[in-house]
mmCIF file of C-alpha atoms in Angstrom:
data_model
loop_
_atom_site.group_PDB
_atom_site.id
_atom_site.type_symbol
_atom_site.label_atom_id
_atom_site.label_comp_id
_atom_site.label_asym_id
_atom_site.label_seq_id
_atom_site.Cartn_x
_atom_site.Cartn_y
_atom_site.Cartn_z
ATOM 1 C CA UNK A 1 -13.249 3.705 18.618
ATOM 2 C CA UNK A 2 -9.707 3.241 19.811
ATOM 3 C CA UNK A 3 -7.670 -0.573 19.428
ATOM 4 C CA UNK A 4 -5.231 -1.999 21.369
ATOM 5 C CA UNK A 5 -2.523 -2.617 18.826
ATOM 6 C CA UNK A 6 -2.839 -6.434 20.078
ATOM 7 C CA UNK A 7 -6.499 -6.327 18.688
ATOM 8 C CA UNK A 8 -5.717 -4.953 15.497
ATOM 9 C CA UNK A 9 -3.935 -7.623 13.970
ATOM 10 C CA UNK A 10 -5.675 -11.575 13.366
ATOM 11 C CA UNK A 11 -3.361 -14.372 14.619
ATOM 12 C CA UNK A 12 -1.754 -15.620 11.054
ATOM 13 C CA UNK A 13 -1.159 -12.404 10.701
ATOM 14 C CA UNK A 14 1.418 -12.080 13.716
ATOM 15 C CA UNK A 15 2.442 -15.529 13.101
ATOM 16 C CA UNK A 16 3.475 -14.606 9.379
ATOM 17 C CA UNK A 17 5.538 -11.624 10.616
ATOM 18 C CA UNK A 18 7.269 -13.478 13.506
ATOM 19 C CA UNK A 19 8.195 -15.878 10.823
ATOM 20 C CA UNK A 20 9.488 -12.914 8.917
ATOM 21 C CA UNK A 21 11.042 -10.864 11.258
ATOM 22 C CA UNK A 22 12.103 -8.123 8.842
ATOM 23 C CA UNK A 23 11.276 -7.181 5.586
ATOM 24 C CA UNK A 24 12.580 -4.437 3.425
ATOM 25 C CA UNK A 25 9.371 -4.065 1.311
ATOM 26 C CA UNK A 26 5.508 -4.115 2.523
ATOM 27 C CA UNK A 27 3.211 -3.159 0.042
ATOM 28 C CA UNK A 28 -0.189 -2.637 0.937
ATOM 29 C CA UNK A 29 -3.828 -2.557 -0.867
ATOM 30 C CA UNK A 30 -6.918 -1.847 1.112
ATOM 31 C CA UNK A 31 -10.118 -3.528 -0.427
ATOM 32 C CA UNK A 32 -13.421 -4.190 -0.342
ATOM 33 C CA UNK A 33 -15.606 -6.104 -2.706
ATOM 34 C CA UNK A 34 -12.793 -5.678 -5.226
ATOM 35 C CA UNK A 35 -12.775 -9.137 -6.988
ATOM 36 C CA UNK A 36 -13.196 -7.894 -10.389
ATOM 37 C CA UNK A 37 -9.909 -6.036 -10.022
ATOM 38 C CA UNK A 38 -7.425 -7.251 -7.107
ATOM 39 C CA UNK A 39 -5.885 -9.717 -8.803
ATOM 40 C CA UNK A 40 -4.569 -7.778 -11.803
ATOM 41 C CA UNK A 41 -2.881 -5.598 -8.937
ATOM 42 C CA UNK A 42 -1.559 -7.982 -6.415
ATOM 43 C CA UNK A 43 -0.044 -9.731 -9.869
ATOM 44 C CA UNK A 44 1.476 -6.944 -10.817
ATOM 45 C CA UNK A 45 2.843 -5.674 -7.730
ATOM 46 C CA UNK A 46 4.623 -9.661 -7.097
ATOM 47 C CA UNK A 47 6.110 -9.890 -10.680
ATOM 48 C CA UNK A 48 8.041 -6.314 -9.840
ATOM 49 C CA UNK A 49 9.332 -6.751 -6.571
ATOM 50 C CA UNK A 50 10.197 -10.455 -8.687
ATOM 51 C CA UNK A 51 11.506 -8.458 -11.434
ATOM 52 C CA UNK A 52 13.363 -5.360 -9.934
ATOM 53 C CA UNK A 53 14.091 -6.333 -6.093
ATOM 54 C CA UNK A 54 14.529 -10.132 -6.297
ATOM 55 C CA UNK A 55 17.185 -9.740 -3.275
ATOM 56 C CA UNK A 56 15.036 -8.377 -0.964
ATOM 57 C CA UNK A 57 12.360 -9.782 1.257
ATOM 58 C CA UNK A 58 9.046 -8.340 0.779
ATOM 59 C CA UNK A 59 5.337 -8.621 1.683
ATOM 60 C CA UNK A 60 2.155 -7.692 -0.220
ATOM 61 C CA UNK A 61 -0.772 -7.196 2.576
ATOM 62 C CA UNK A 62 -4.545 -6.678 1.481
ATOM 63 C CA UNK A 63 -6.050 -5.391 4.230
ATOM 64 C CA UNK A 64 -9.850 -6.074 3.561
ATOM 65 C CA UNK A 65 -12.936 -4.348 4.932
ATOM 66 C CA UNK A 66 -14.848 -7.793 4.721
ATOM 67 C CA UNK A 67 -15.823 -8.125 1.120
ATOM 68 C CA UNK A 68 -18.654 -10.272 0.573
ATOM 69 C CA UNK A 69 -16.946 -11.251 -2.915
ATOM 70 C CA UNK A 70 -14.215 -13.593 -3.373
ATOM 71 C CA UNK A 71 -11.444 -10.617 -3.013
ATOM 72 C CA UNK A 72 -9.584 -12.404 -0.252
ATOM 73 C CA UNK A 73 -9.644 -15.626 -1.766
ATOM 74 C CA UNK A 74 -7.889 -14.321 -5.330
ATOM 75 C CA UNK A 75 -5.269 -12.476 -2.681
ATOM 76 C CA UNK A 76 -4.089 -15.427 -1.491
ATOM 77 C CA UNK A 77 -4.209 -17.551 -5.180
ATOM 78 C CA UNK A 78 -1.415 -15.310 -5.885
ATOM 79 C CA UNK A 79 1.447 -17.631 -6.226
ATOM 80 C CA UNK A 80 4.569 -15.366 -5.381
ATOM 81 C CA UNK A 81 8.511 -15.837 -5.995
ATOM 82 C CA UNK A 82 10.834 -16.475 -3.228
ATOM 83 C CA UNK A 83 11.480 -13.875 -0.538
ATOM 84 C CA UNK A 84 7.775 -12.219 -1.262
ATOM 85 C CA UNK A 85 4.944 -13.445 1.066
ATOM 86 C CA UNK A 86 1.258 -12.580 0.100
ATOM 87 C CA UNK A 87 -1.770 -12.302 2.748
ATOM 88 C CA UNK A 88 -5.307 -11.253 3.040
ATOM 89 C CA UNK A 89 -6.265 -9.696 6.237
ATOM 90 C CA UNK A 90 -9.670 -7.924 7.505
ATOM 91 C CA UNK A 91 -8.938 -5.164 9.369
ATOM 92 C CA UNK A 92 -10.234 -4.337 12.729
ATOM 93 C CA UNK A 93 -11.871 -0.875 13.429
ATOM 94 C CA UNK A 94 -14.646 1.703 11.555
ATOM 95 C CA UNK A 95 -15.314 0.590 7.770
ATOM 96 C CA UNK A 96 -12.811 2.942 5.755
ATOM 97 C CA UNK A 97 -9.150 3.363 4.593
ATOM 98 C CA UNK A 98 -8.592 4.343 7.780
ATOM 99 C CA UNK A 99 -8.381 1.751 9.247
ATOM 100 C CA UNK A 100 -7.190 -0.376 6.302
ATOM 101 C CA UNK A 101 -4.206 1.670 6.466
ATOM 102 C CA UNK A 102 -3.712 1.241 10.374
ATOM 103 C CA UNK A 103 -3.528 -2.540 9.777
ATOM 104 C CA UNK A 104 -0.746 -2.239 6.876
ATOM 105 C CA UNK A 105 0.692 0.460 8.589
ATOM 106 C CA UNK A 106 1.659 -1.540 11.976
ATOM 107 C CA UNK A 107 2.366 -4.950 9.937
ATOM 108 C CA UNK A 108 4.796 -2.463 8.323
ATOM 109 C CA UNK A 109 6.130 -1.105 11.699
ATOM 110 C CA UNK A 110 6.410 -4.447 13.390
ATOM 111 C CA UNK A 111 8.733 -5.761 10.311
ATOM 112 C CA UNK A 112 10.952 -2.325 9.889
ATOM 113 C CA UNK A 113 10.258 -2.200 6.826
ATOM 114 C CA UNK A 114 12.076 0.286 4.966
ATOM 115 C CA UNK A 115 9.903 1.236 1.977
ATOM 116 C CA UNK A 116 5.932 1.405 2.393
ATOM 117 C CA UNK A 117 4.004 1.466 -0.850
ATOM 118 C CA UNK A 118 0.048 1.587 -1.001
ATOM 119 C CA UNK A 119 -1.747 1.066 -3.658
ATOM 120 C CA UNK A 120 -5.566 1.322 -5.018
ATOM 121 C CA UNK A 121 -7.080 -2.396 -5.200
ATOM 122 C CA UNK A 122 -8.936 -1.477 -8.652
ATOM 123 C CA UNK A 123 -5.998 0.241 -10.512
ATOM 124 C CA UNK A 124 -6.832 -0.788 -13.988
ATOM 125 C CA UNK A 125 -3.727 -0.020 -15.865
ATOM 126 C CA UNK A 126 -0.718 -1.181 -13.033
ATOM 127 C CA UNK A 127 2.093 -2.957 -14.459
ATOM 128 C CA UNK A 128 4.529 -4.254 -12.345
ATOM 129 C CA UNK A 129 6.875 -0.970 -13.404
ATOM 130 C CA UNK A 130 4.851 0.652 -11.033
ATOM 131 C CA UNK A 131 6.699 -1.001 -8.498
ATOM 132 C CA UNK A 132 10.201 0.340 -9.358
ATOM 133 C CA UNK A 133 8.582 3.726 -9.919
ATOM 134 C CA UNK A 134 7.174 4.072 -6.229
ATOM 135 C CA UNK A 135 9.849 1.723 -4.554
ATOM 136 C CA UNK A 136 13.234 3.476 -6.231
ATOM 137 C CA UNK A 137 12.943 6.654 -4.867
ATOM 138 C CA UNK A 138 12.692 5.842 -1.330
ATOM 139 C CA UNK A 139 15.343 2.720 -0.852
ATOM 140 C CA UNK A 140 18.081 3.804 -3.403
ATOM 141 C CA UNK A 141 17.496 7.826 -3.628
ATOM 142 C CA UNK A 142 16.567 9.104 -0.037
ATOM 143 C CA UNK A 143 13.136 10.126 -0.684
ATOM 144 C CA UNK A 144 10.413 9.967 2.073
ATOM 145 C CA UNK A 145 7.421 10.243 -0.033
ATOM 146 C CA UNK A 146 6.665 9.762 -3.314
ATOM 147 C CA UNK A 147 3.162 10.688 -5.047
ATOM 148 C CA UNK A 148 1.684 9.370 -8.398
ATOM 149 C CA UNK A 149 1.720 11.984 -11.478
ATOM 150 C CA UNK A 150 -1.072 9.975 -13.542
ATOM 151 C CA UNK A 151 -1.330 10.345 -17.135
ATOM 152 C CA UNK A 152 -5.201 11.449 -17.537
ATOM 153 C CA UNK A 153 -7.644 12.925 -19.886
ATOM 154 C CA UNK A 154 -8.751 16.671 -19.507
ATOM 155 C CA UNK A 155 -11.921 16.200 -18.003
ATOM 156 C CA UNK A 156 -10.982 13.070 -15.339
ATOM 157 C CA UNK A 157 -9.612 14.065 -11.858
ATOM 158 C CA UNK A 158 -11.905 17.737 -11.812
ATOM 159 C CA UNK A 159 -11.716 17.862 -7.924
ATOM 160 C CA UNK A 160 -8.033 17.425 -8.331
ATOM 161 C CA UNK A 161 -7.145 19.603 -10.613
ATOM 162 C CA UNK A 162 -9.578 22.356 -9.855
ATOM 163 C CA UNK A 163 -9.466 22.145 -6.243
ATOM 164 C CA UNK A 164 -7.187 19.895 -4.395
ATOM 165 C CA UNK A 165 -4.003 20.971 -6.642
ATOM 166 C CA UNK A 166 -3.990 24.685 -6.126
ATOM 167 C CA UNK A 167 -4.299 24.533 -2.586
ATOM 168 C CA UNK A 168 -1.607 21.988 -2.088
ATOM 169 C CA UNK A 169 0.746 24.431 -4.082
ATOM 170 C CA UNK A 170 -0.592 27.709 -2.460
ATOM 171 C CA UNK A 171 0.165 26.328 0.958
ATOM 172 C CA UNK A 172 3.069 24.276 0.561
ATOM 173 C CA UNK A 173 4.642 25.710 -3.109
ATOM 174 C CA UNK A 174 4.672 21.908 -4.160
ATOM 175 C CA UNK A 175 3.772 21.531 -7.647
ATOM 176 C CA UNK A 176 1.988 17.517 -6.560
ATOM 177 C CA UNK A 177 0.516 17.234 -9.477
ATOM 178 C CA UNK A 178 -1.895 14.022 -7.754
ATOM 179 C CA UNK A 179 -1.849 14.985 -4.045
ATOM 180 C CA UNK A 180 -4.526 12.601 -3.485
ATOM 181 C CA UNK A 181 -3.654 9.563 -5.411
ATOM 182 C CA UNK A 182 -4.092 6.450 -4.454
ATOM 183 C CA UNK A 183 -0.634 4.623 -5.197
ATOM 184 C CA UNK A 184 2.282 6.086 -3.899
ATOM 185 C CA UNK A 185 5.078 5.035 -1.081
ATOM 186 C CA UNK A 186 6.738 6.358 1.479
ATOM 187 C CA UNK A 187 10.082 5.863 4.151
ATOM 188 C CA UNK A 188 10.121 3.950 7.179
ATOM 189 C CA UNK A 189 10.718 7.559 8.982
ATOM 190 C CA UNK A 190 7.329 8.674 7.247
ATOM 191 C CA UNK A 191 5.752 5.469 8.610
ATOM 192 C CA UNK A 192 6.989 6.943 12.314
ATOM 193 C CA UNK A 193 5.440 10.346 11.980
ATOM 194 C CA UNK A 194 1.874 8.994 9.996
ATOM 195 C CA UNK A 195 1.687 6.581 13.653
ATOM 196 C CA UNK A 196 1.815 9.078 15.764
ATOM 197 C CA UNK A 197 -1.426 10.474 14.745
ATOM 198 C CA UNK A 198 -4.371 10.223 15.877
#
């Protein structure tokens, strides 16, 4: 199923970034059904860009597979500091990340933003540090991409660590210690090559 990038995003949505023009920050958390846990992470995410990039306009987009739960509605209680807008949108397109990430994806393209970060919408243990850990790196050091290197017990992550680990470094020599995490950040210049895929 290929959109039209017109059909991909609802109306407040483009009315919120023509009010915006540009932003420096988007962050991005696909959901769905995620009530029990969005909140924490939407929270957390707004008090660090609050805390650490208080200059700098910045979005947080949940881009929701239609939750039947109250996910969108505890999005949007969020009450953020200046320069940070918050919004729940559903995404157009097959259920999946997929397409969660196409929606935050061109809502990032159409406001240049300059640093992308996605997160997980149940990450139990975010603080807002996590912010200045996966913004950082990209707007002050250069950095296109930047993975998570979790902190886990010895038997969580097995298909990681068994699998998806060793052939990450045999093919690329990369020692990505969480190649398939899902928090991490990446460049506007990233954000030009990831479109261009199909």
């Amino acid at each position: 199923m290929s959109l039209k990038q017109t059909d991909m995003l609802e109306d407040h949505v483009i009315e919120l970034i023509n009010k915006l023009k540009r932003v420096d920050i988007v962050i991005g958390i696909p959901s769905y059904n995620n009530s029990a846990t969005i909140g924490k992470v939407v929270f957390s995410f707004s008090e660090g860009l609050k805390k650490y990039f208080p200059d700098l306009k910045s979005i947080i987009i949940n881009s929701d597979g239609g939750s039947k739960d109250n996910t969108r509605n505890i999005v949007e209680s969020v009450k953020p500091s200046k320069n940070i807008g918050i919004i729940s949108t559903k995404y157009n397109g097959p259920s999946g990340k997929g397409s969660a990430f196409r929606t935050i994806f061109e809502i990032a393209k159409r406001t240049e933003a300059k640093v992308i970060v996605v997160s997980d919408s149940d990450t139990k243990s975010i603080t807002p540090e996590w912010c200045y850990a996966l913004v950082t790196p990209v707007l002050n050091l250069g950095y296109g991409y930047v993975t998570p290197y979790y902190t886990r017990d010895k038997h969580d992550a097995t298909i990681t660590n068994a699998l998806v680990y060793p052939i990450t470094r045999a093919l690329y020599g990369l020692r990505l210690r969480q190649p398939i995490g899902g928090d991490f950040s990446f460049s506007n210049g990233a954000l030009q090559i990831f479109l261009q895929q199909k």
